[in-house]
Short mmCIF file of C-alpha atoms in Angstrom, two decimals:
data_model
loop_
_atom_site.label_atom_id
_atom_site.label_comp_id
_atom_site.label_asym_id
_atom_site.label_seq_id
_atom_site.Cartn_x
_atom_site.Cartn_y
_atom_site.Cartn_z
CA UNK A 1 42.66 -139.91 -4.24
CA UNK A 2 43.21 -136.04 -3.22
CA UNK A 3 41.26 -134.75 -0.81
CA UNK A 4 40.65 -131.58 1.53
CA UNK A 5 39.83 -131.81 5.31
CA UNK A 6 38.60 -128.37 6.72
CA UNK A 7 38.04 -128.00 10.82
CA UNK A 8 34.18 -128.30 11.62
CA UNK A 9 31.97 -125.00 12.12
CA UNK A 10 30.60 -122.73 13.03
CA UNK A 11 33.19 -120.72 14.31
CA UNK A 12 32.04 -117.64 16.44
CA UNK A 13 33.96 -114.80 17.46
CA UNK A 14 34.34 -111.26 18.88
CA UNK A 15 35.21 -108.80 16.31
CA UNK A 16 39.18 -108.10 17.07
CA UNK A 17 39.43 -111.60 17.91
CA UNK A 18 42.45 -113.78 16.21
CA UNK A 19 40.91 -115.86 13.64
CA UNK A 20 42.76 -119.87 12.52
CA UNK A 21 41.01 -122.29 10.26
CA UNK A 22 42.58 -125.40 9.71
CA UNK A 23 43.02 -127.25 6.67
CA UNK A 24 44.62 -129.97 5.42
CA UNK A 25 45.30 -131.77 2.61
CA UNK A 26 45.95 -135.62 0.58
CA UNK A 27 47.46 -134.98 -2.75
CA UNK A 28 50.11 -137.04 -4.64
CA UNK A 29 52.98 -135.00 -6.48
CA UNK A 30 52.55 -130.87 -5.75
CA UNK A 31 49.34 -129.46 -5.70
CA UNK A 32 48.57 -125.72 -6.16
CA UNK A 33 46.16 -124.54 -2.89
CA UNK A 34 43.38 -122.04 -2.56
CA UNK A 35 40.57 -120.04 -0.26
CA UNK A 36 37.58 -119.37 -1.30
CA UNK A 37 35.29 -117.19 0.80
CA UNK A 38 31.30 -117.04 -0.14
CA UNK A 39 28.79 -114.65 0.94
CA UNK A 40 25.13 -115.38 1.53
CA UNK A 41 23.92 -115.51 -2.01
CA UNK A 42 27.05 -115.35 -3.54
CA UNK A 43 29.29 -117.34 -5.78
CA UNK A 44 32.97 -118.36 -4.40
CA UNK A 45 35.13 -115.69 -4.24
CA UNK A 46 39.46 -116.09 -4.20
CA UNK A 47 40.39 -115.19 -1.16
CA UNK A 48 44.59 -116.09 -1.51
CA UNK A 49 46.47 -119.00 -3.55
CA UNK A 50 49.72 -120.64 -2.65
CA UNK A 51 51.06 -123.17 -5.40
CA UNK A 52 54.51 -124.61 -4.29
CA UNK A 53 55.93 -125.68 -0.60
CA UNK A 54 56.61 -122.57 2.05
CA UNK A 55 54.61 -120.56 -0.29
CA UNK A 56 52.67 -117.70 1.52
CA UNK A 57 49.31 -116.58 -0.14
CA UNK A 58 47.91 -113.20 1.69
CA UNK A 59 44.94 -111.01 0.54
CA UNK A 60 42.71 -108.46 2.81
CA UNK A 61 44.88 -109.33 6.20
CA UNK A 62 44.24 -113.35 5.57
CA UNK A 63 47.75 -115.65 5.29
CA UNK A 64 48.48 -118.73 4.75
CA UNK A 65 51.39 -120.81 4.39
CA UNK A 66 51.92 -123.69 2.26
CA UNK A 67 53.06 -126.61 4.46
CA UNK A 68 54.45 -129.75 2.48
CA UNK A 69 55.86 -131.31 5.82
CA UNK A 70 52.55 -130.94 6.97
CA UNK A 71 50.31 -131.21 4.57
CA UNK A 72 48.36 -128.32 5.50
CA UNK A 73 47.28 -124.60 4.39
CA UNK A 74 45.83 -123.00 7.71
CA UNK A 75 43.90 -119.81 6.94
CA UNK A 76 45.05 -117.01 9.98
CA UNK A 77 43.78 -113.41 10.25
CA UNK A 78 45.12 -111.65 12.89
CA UNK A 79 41.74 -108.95 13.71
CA UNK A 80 38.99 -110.32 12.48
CA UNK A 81 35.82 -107.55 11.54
CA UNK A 82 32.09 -108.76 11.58
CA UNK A 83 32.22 -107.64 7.60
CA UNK A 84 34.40 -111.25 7.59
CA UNK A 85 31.38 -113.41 8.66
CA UNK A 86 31.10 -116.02 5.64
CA UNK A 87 31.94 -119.42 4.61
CA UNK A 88 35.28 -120.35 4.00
CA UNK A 89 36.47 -123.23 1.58
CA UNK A 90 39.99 -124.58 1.38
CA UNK A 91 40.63 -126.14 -2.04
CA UNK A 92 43.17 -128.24 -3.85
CA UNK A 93 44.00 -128.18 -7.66
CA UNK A 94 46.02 -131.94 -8.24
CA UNK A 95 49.07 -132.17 -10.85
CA UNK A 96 47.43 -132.64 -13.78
CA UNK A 97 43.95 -132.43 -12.81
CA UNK A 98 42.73 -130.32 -15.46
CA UNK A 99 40.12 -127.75 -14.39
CA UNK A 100 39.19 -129.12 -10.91
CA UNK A 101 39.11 -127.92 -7.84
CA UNK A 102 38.76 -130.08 -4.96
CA UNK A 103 36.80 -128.43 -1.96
CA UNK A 104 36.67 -129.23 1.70
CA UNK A 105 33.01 -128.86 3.44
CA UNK A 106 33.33 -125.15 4.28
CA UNK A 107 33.68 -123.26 7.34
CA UNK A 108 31.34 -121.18 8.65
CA UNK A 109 32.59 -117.93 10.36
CA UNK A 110 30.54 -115.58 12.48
CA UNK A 111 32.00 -112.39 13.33
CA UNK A 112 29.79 -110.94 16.31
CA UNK A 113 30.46 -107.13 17.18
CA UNK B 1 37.49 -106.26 -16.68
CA UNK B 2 34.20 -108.10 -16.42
CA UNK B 3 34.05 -111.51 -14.23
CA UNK B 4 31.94 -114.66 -15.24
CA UNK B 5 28.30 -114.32 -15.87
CA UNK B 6 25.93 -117.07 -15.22
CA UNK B 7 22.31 -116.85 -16.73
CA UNK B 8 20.01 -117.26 -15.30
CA UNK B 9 20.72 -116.26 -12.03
CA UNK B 10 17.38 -118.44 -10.52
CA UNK B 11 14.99 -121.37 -12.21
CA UNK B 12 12.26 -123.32 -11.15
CA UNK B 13 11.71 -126.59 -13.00
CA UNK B 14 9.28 -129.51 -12.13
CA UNK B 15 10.65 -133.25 -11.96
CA UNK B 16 11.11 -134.62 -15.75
CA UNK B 17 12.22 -131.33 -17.11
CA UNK B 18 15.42 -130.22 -18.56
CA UNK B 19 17.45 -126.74 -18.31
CA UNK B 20 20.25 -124.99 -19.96
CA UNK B 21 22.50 -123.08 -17.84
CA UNK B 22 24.68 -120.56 -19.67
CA UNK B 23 28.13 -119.11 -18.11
CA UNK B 24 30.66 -116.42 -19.80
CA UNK B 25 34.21 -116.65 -18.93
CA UNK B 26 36.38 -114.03 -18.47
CA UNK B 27 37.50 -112.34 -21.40
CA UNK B 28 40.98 -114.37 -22.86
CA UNK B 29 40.30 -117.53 -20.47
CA UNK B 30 39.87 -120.55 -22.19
CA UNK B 31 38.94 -123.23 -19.76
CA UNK B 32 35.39 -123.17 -18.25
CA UNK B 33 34.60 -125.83 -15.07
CA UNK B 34 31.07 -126.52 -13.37
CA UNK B 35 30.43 -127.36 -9.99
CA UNK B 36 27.56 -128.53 -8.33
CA UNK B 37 27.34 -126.80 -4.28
CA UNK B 38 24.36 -128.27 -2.40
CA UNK B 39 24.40 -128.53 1.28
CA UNK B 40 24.86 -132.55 1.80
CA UNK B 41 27.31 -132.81 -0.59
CA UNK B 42 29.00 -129.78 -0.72
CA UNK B 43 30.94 -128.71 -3.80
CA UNK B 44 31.53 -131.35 -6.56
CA UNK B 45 33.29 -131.15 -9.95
CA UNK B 46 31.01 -131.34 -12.96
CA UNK B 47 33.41 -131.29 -15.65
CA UNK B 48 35.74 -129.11 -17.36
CA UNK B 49 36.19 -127.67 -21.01
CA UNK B 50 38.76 -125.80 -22.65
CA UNK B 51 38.79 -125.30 -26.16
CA UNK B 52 35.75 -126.64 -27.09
CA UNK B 53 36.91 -130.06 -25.84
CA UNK B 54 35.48 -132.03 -22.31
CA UNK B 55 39.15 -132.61 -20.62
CA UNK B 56 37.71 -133.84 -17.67
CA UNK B 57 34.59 -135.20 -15.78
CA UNK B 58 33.30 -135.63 -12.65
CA UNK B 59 31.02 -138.63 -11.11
CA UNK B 60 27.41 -137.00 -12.24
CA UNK B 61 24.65 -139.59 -14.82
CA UNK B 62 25.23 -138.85 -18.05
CA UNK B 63 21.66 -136.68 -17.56
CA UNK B 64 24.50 -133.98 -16.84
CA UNK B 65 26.12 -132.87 -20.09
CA UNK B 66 27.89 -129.92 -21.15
CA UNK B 67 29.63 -127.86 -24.52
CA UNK B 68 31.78 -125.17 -24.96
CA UNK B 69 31.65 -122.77 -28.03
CA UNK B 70 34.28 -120.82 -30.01
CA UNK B 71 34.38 -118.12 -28.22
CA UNK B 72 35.03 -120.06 -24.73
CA UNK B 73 31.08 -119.54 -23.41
CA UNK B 74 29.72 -122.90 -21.97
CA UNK B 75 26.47 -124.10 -21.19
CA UNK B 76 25.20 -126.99 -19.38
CA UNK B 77 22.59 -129.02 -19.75
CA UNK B 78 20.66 -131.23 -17.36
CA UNK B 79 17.97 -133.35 -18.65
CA UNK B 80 15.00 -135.66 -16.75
CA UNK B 81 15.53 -133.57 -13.83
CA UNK B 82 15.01 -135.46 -10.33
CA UNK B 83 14.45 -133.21 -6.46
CA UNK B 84 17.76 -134.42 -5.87
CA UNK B 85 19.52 -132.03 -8.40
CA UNK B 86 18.00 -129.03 -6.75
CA UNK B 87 21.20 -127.54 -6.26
CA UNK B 88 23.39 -124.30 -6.42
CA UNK B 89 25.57 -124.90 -10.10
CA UNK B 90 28.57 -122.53 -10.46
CA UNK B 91 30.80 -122.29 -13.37
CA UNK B 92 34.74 -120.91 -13.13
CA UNK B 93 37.05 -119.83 -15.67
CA UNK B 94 40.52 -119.99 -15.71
CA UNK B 95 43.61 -118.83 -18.24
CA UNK B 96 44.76 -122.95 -18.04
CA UNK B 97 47.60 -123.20 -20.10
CA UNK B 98 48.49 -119.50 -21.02
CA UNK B 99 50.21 -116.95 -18.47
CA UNK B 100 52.41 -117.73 -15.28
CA UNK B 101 52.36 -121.12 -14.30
CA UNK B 102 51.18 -120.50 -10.91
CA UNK B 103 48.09 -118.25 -12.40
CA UNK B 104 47.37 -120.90 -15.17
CA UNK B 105 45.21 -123.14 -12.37
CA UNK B 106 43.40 -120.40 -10.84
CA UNK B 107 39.50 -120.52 -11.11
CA UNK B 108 37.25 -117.48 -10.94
CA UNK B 109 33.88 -118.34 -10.39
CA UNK B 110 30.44 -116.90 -11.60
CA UNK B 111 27.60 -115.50 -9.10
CA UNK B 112 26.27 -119.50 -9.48
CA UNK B 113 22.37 -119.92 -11.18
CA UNK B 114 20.31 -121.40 -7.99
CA UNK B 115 17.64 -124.23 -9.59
CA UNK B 116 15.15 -125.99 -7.47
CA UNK B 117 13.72 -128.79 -8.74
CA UNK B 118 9.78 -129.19 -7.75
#
């Protein structure tokens, strides 16, 4: 079945610093991809969307690029502020899934000053 | 224009109980999802309705049921409540089926309605 693999947190870093999370991705056919960022005692918030190959979703100063060959949809920032400390979820919507998202276990960023 | 509500936002129930969440999409989308977020499992689909209709389920008990009404608000309900379903539950709504293709899938989720379960 599809599924979403997200690189383990916490991550820590210095504000300024270059921020990667890595994600990746089982789907059959052409799945649309997502981030989602949440906020302490928040819902899920869209952060960018990609939904075909070499697609390149950017929102705020966060890209990332759709990678068939790869299977992947790493989430880059190139100055990260501590205002960016949350948890970040990469999700999949499958071909033909109607209405659901599949979510990898969240990655938690700490921006320290 | 106004994002999705949840009501209510927190709820305290004892073991045996049942509770009605309530969720408004945003105004013209049609498909309303559920998702369960608790910190073992993560997120998990509920299910998903669109025009009144279930389209599509997730692996919950059948103590887990939802319904959609006319004008695209959902509720769901959860009945003989167990500690274990002491959980975060957000709700998402999404055009599905109307505008761009690449917008249709796009969920926009609710402020979630936190329930522990004593």
């Amino acid at each position: 079945g599809n599924s979403v693999t997200q690189m383990e947190g916490p991550v820590t870093l210095s504000e300024e610093a270059f921020l990667t999370i890595n994600c990746t991705y089982t789907a059959t056919g052409y799945p649309s991809l997502f981030w989602y960022v949440q906020y302490p005692g928040e819902g899920l918030q869209l952060l960018l969307k990609a939904t075909k190959a070499d697609d390149k979703g950017s929102n705020k100063g966060f890209e990332a690029t759709y990678r068939k060959e790869t299977t992947s949809f790493h989430l880059e920032k190139g100055s990260v502020q501590v205002s960016d400390s949350a948890v970040y979820f990469c999700a999949l919507h499958g071909s033909g899934n109607t209405g659901k998202l599949i979510f990898g276990q969240g990655t938690t960023l700490q921006v320290k000053p | 224009k106004a994002g999705v509500t949840q009501t209510p936002r927190y709820l305290i129930k004892t073991r045996g109980q049942q509770v009605t969440l309530s969720c408004s999409p945003i105004s013209g989308h049609r498909s309303v999802s559920w998702y369960q977020q608790t910190p073992g499992q993560g997120l998990q689909f509920l299910f998903e309705y669109f025009s009144e209709t279930q389209r599509n389920k997730g692996n919950f008990p059948g103590r887990f049921s939802g319904r959609q009404f006319s004008n695209s608000r959902s509720e769901m309900n959860v009945s003989t409540l167990e500690l274990g379903d002491s959980a975060l539950y957000l709700c998402a709504s999404s055009l599905a089926g109307q505008g761009q293709l690449g917008d249709q899938e796009t969920q926009y989720f609710g402020p979630g309605t936190r329930l522990l379960v004593l």
